[in-house]
Amino acid sequence: MRGRSAAAAALAMALVLAVGGGWLYALLRANLLDNTTSRTEVAARKVAAQADTGALPDVLSSPADGVDLVLVLDPAGRVVATSLRSADPLATELRDLRPPPGQDSADRVLSGAPAAAAGGSRADVVVVRATPPGGDGQARYVYAVTVLSDVDDATHAIGVALLASAPPLIALAAAIAWAVTGLALRPVTAIRRELAAVSESELDRRVPDPAGGDEIALMARTVNATLDRLEQAVTRQRQFVADASHELRNPIAAVRSRLEVALAAGPAPSGEPAARPVPTADLERSVRAALRDTERLQRIAADLLLLARLDAHAPRAAEPVDLALLAAEEAARRPAGGGPRLVVVADEPVPVRGDPAQLERLLTNLVDNALRHARSEVRVLARPQEDDGRQTVLEVVDDGPGIPPTARERVFERFARLDAARDRETGGTGLGLSIARGIARAHGGDLTVRDRADGQPGARFVATLPAPAPARP
């Protein structure tokens, strides 16, 4: 980048010198030529003024102000007066230069005989028309000639100076760009060095944040924000692995102990003392308990697999689903009897598009959680959003103790349990609400906990999902 910046600065300086130097060269040359033409015209008009008064000698005095010679011709091109000793060859060259109609003067830069006569290679020639007194109509043409050697020398010196100063200026611009870019990129080098040192064991490292609000400072803050999110994600992942290991260890240990009890009831291998006989009822209880623990392990494994798919944003089905019908089917699957009552409130179909299995799982998890905490009733409501109709709402309300506002986000953490003393075998895996929120967000919605609308104690879980787009006519 430093090399590209230096090259760009050198190219920019070269263009500036080429355009600016060319413009300056042309401007100075035109200014010098205009000054020379003005002096030459003044000398010609002085002689023309003498011709107008009729006092014009045959031999003119040498003109002043750097003008080299003056020549007066009649309309036929014959020499009337001159400051040269022999002006016939010069008169032959200049007699065709006359002021245009309507003007009394003209100028031209010539080379060849006019310039050689004045002692140079190029000369500025000005002709002025003079009318002698008496009204005879015989005009006279006064020519003044100035050699442009001074102008050529000055413009040549300017051109050489511009060409000679171009390489050092271009090199200086490149060097300044190289140094300034290096200074500007020094924070980037520090950021790169610190970012390269970030590893799995040092996720708490952050890149230096330079002061100010330029692009590099914004980049450093963005990198630090990304590292913050990465550290939080890795921390959550590690905590999740630790919690999953803890959750799996208890049922695995229980299954092992109960299987050992069952194994002890069987016949001993040959050559070993017979094990103490175990009653058939105890053996059956151990096997059934091991089966329950195995089922719990299966549920945890299935929940972990579903969470992994949700985290990976795996493709899902997108089919029409009626939330009202889904809630009615969920209530029909629940056996009636002792325990909280499950009530479904849905006055009309509530259509959404999504994965039917995942949406059913979302509702099942919310109902399971509500039934575990409700005292007498769990109410499921499905309805369109009242304000804009672009969202649908699925609510699960219980009349249990409720959830404190400070813990309403923690209940969605994986393996989170507000009641640490609650029996794990009756309290679920601790993944249900996390899975429910993951499903809602995977469908473009969200799941939150709110107070009950009637102000009574209890928890109200509200899942908002996008409503399907209306069909085009």
Short mmCIF file of N, CA and C in Angstrom, two decimals, residues 128-226:
data_model
loop_
_atom_site.label_atom_id
_atom_site.label_comp_id
_atom_site.label_asym_id
_atom_site.label_seq_id
_atom_site.Cartn_x
_atom_site.Cartn_y
_atom_site.Cartn_z
N VAL A 128 2.91 49.97 -39.04
CA VAL A 128 1.92 51.01 -38.72
C VAL A 128 1.72 51.85 -39.97
N ARG A 129 0.46 52.11 -40.33
CA ARG A 129 0.17 52.94 -41.49
C ARG A 129 0.24 54.42 -41.07
N ALA A 130 0.95 55.22 -41.87
CA ALA A 130 1.09 56.67 -41.61
C ALA A 130 0.62 57.44 -42.84
N THR A 131 -0.16 58.49 -42.64
CA THR A 131 -0.68 59.30 -43.75
C THR A 131 0.01 60.67 -43.71
N PRO A 132 0.81 61.00 -44.73
CA PRO A 132 1.53 62.29 -44.70
C PRO A 132 0.56 63.46 -44.88
N PRO A 133 0.96 64.66 -44.47
CA PRO A 133 0.08 65.85 -44.62
C PRO A 133 -0.08 66.23 -46.08
N GLY A 134 -1.09 66.99 -46.41
CA GLY A 134 -1.33 67.45 -47.78
C GLY A 134 -2.45 66.70 -48.43
N GLY A 135 -2.87 65.56 -47.86
CA GLY A 135 -4.01 64.83 -48.41
C GLY A 135 -3.75 64.24 -49.76
N ASP A 136 -2.48 63.92 -50.13
CA ASP A 136 -2.22 63.31 -51.42
C ASP A 136 -2.60 61.84 -51.47
N GLY A 137 -2.98 61.26 -50.28
CA GLY A 137 -3.42 59.86 -50.23
C GLY A 137 -2.31 58.86 -50.31
N GLN A 138 -1.10 59.27 -50.36
CA GLN A 138 0.02 58.35 -50.43
C GLN A 138 0.41 57.97 -49.00
N ALA A 139 -0.05 56.81 -48.59
CA ALA A 139 0.25 56.35 -47.23
C ALA A 139 1.68 55.84 -47.15
N ARG A 140 2.21 55.89 -45.95
CA ARG A 140 3.53 55.33 -45.68
C ARG A 140 3.37 54.20 -44.66
N TYR A 141 4.23 53.23 -44.74
CA TYR A 141 4.17 52.06 -43.84
C TYR A 141 5.46 51.99 -43.05
N VAL A 142 5.34 52.12 -41.79
CA VAL A 142 6.48 52.12 -40.89
C VAL A 142 6.62 50.73 -40.28
N TYR A 143 7.78 50.13 -40.46
CA TYR A 143 8.06 48.80 -39.92
C TYR A 143 9.09 48.92 -38.80
N ALA A 144 8.77 48.33 -37.66
CA ALA A 144 9.74 48.25 -36.56
C ALA A 144 10.02 46.78 -36.29
N VAL A 145 11.29 46.45 -36.12
CA VAL A 145 11.71 45.05 -35.97
C VAL A 145 12.49 44.91 -34.67
N THR A 146 12.11 43.90 -33.87
CA THR A 146 12.83 43.59 -32.62
C THR A 146 13.19 42.12 -32.62
N VAL A 147 14.46 41.84 -32.47
CA VAL A 147 14.92 40.44 -32.41
C VAL A 147 14.42 39.80 -31.11
N LEU A 148 13.94 38.55 -31.21
CA LEU A 148 13.36 37.85 -30.05
C LEU A 148 14.37 36.98 -29.33
N SER A 149 15.64 37.33 -29.43
CA SER A 149 16.65 36.51 -28.77
C SER A 149 16.48 36.56 -27.25
N ASP A 150 16.13 37.75 -26.70
CA ASP A 150 15.92 37.83 -25.25
C ASP A 150 14.72 37.00 -24.81
N VAL A 151 13.66 37.07 -25.61
CA VAL A 151 12.47 36.27 -25.28
C VAL A 151 12.79 34.78 -25.37
N ASP A 152 13.50 34.38 -26.40
CA ASP A 152 13.85 32.97 -26.56
C ASP A 152 14.77 32.50 -25.44
N ASP A 153 15.72 33.36 -25.07
CA ASP A 153 16.62 32.98 -23.98
C ASP A 153 15.86 32.82 -22.65
N ALA A 154 14.94 33.76 -22.41
CA ALA A 154 14.19 33.69 -21.15
C ALA A 154 13.28 32.46 -21.10
N THR A 155 12.57 32.20 -22.20
CA THR A 155 11.68 31.04 -22.21
C THR A 155 12.47 29.73 -22.18
N HIS A 156 13.64 29.74 -22.81
CA HIS A 156 14.48 28.54 -22.75
C HIS A 156 14.96 28.28 -21.33
N ALA A 157 15.32 29.33 -20.62
CA ALA A 157 15.76 29.16 -19.23
C ALA A 157 14.61 28.66 -18.35
N ILE A 158 13.42 29.21 -18.61
CA ILE A 158 12.26 28.75 -17.82
C ILE A 158 11.98 27.28 -18.10
N GLY A 159 12.00 26.88 -19.36
CA GLY A 159 11.76 25.49 -19.71
C GLY A 159 12.79 24.55 -19.08
N VAL A 160 14.06 24.94 -19.14
CA VAL A 160 15.11 24.11 -18.54
C VAL A 160 14.90 24.01 -17.03
N ALA A 161 14.52 25.13 -16.39
CA ALA A 161 14.30 25.11 -14.94
C ALA A 161 13.14 24.19 -14.57
N LEU A 162 12.07 24.25 -15.37
CA LEU A 162 10.93 23.37 -15.09
C LEU A 162 11.30 21.90 -15.27
N LEU A 163 12.01 21.61 -16.35
CA LEU A 163 12.40 20.21 -16.58
C LEU A 163 13.39 19.72 -15.52
N ALA A 164 14.31 20.61 -15.11
CA ALA A 164 15.30 20.19 -14.12
C ALA A 164 14.67 20.01 -12.74
N SER A 165 13.63 20.80 -12.43
CA SER A 165 13.01 20.68 -11.10
C SER A 165 11.99 19.57 -11.01
N ALA A 166 11.55 19.03 -12.17
CA ALA A 166 10.51 18.00 -12.13
C ALA A 166 10.96 16.73 -11.41
N PRO A 167 12.09 16.11 -11.75
CA PRO A 167 12.47 14.86 -11.05
C PRO A 167 12.61 15.01 -9.54
N PRO A 168 13.30 16.07 -9.02
CA PRO A 168 13.36 16.19 -7.56
C PRO A 168 11.99 16.36 -6.91
N LEU A 169 11.12 17.15 -7.56
CA LEU A 169 9.79 17.34 -6.99
C LEU A 169 8.98 16.05 -7.00
N ILE A 170 9.09 15.29 -8.08
CA ILE A 170 8.38 14.01 -8.14
C ILE A 170 8.91 13.05 -7.07
N ALA A 171 10.25 13.01 -6.93
CA ALA A 171 10.83 12.14 -5.90
C ALA A 171 10.43 12.61 -4.50
N LEU A 172 10.38 13.92 -4.29
CA LEU A 172 9.98 14.43 -2.99
C LEU A 172 8.52 14.07 -2.68
N ALA A 173 7.64 14.19 -3.68
CA ALA A 173 6.23 13.82 -3.46
C ALA A 173 6.10 12.34 -3.13
N ALA A 174 6.86 11.49 -3.84
CA ALA A 174 6.81 10.06 -3.55
C ALA A 174 7.33 9.76 -2.15
N ALA A 175 8.43 10.44 -1.75
CA ALA A 175 8.98 10.20 -0.42
C ALA A 175 8.01 10.66 0.67
N ILE A 176 7.38 11.81 0.46
CA ILE A 176 6.41 12.28 1.46
C ILE A 176 5.23 11.32 1.55
N ALA A 177 4.72 10.87 0.40
CA ALA A 177 3.61 9.92 0.41
C ALA A 177 4.01 8.62 1.10
N TRP A 178 5.23 8.15 0.85
CA TRP A 178 5.72 6.92 1.49
C TRP A 178 5.76 7.11 3.01
N ALA A 179 6.31 8.24 3.47
CA ALA A 179 6.42 8.47 4.91
C ALA A 179 5.05 8.67 5.56
N VAL A 180 4.19 9.48 4.92
CA VAL A 180 2.88 9.74 5.51
C VAL A 180 2.04 8.47 5.54
N THR A 181 2.10 7.68 4.48
CA THR A 181 1.35 6.42 4.46
C THR A 181 1.86 5.48 5.54
N GLY A 182 3.18 5.46 5.73
CA GLY A 182 3.72 4.63 6.80
C GLY A 182 3.22 5.05 8.16
N LEU A 183 3.19 6.36 8.40
CA LEU A 183 2.65 6.85 9.68
C LEU A 183 1.18 6.52 9.82
N ALA A 184 0.42 6.67 8.71
CA ALA A 184 -1.01 6.39 8.77
C ALA A 184 -1.28 4.90 8.98
N LEU A 185 -0.41 4.05 8.43
CA LEU A 185 -0.62 2.61 8.55
C LEU A 185 0.00 2.01 9.79
N ARG A 186 0.69 2.83 10.58
CA ARG A 186 1.29 2.28 11.79
C ARG A 186 0.24 1.69 12.73
N PRO A 187 -0.93 2.36 12.94
CA PRO A 187 -1.96 1.70 13.75
C PRO A 187 -2.46 0.40 13.14
N VAL A 188 -2.52 0.36 11.80
CA VAL A 188 -2.97 -0.88 11.15
C VAL A 188 -1.99 -2.00 11.41
N THR A 189 -0.69 -1.69 11.39
CA THR A 189 0.32 -2.70 11.70
C THR A 189 0.16 -3.20 13.13
N ALA A 190 -0.09 -2.27 14.05
CA ALA A 190 -0.29 -2.69 15.45
C ALA A 190 -1.55 -3.54 15.58
N ILE A 191 -2.61 -3.16 14.86
CA ILE A 191 -3.84 -3.95 14.90
C ILE A 191 -3.60 -5.34 14.34
N ARG A 192 -2.90 -5.42 13.21
CA ARG A 192 -2.63 -6.73 12.61
C ARG A 192 -1.79 -7.60 13.53
N ARG A 193 -0.77 -6.99 14.17
CA ARG A 193 0.10 -7.76 15.05
C ARG A 193 -0.69 -8.29 16.26
N GLU A 194 -1.54 -7.45 16.83
CA GLU A 194 -2.31 -7.88 17.99
C GLU A 194 -3.38 -8.89 17.60
N LEU A 195 -3.97 -8.70 16.42
CA LEU A 195 -5.00 -9.64 15.97
C LEU A 195 -4.40 -11.00 15.68
N ALA A 196 -3.16 -11.03 15.18
CA ALA A 196 -2.51 -12.30 14.92
C ALA A 196 -2.20 -13.04 16.22
N ALA A 197 -2.09 -12.31 17.33
CA ALA A 197 -1.79 -12.95 18.61
C ALA A 197 -3.02 -13.51 19.30
N VAL A 198 -4.22 -13.16 18.78
CA VAL A 198 -5.45 -13.68 19.39
C VAL A 198 -5.56 -15.17 19.07
N SER A 199 -5.74 -15.96 20.08
CA SER A 199 -5.86 -17.41 19.91
C SER A 199 -7.01 -17.91 20.76
N GLU A 200 -7.24 -19.19 20.70
CA GLU A 200 -8.34 -19.80 21.45
C GLU A 200 -8.16 -19.61 22.94
N SER A 201 -6.90 -19.59 23.39
CA SER A 201 -6.64 -19.45 24.82
C SER A 201 -6.49 -17.99 25.25
N GLU A 202 -6.48 -17.06 24.29
CA GLU A 202 -6.32 -15.64 24.61
C GLU A 202 -7.38 -14.83 23.86
N LEU A 203 -8.62 -15.19 24.06
CA LEU A 203 -9.71 -14.48 23.40
C LEU A 203 -10.00 -13.13 24.05
N ASP A 204 -9.39 -12.86 25.21
CA ASP A 204 -9.62 -11.58 25.88
C ASP A 204 -8.73 -10.47 25.34
N ARG A 205 -7.84 -10.76 24.42
CA ARG A 205 -6.97 -9.73 23.85
C ARG A 205 -7.78 -8.85 22.91
N ARG A 206 -7.42 -7.57 22.87
CA ARG A 206 -8.09 -6.62 21.99
C ARG A 206 -7.05 -5.78 21.26
N VAL A 207 -7.41 -5.36 20.08
CA VAL A 207 -6.48 -4.56 19.28
C VAL A 207 -6.46 -3.14 19.82
N PRO A 208 -5.35 -2.42 19.65
CA PRO A 208 -5.29 -1.03 20.14
C PRO A 208 -6.29 -0.15 19.40
N ASP A 209 -6.92 0.74 20.14
CA ASP A 209 -7.93 1.64 19.58
C ASP A 209 -7.33 3.04 19.48
N PRO A 210 -6.93 3.46 18.27
CA PRO A 210 -6.37 4.82 18.14
C PRO A 210 -7.45 5.86 18.37
N ALA A 211 -7.03 6.99 18.89
CA ALA A 211 -7.99 8.06 19.17
C ALA A 211 -8.47 8.67 17.85
N GLY A 212 -9.64 9.25 17.90
CA GLY A 212 -10.19 9.91 16.73
C GLY A 212 -11.33 9.12 16.13
N GLY A 213 -11.85 9.65 15.04
CA GLY A 213 -12.99 9.01 14.39
C GLY A 213 -12.72 8.70 12.94
N ASP A 214 -11.44 8.48 12.57
CA ASP A 214 -11.14 8.16 11.18
C ASP A 214 -11.45 6.70 10.89
N GLU A 215 -11.17 6.29 9.64
CA GLU A 215 -11.52 4.94 9.21
C GLU A 215 -10.75 3.88 10.00
N ILE A 216 -9.49 4.17 10.34
CA ILE A 216 -8.71 3.17 11.06
C ILE A 216 -9.25 2.99 12.47
N ALA A 217 -9.63 4.10 13.12
CA ALA A 217 -10.21 3.99 14.46
C ALA A 217 -11.53 3.23 14.42
N LEU A 218 -12.35 3.50 13.40
CA LEU A 218 -13.61 2.76 13.28
C LEU A 218 -13.35 1.29 13.02
N MET A 219 -12.32 0.99 12.21
CA MET A 219 -12.00 -0.40 11.95
C MET A 219 -11.55 -1.10 13.23
N ALA A 220 -10.72 -0.42 14.05
CA ALA A 220 -10.26 -1.01 15.30
C ALA A 220 -11.44 -1.30 16.23
N ARG A 221 -12.38 -0.36 16.31
CA ARG A 221 -13.53 -0.58 17.18
C ARG A 221 -14.41 -1.71 16.65
N THR A 222 -14.53 -1.80 15.33
CA THR A 222 -15.31 -2.90 14.76
C THR A 222 -14.65 -4.24 15.04
N VAL A 223 -13.31 -4.29 14.91
CA VAL A 223 -12.60 -5.53 15.21
C VAL A 223 -12.77 -5.91 16.67
N ASN A 224 -12.68 -4.92 17.58
CA ASN A 224 -12.85 -5.22 19.00
C ASN A 224 -14.28 -5.69 19.29
N ALA A 225 -15.25 -5.08 18.64
CA ALA A 225 -16.63 -5.53 18.83
C ALA A 225 -16.81 -6.96 18.32
N THR A 226 -16.16 -7.27 17.18
CA THR A 226 -16.23 -8.64 16.66
C THR A 226 -15.56 -9.62 17.62
#
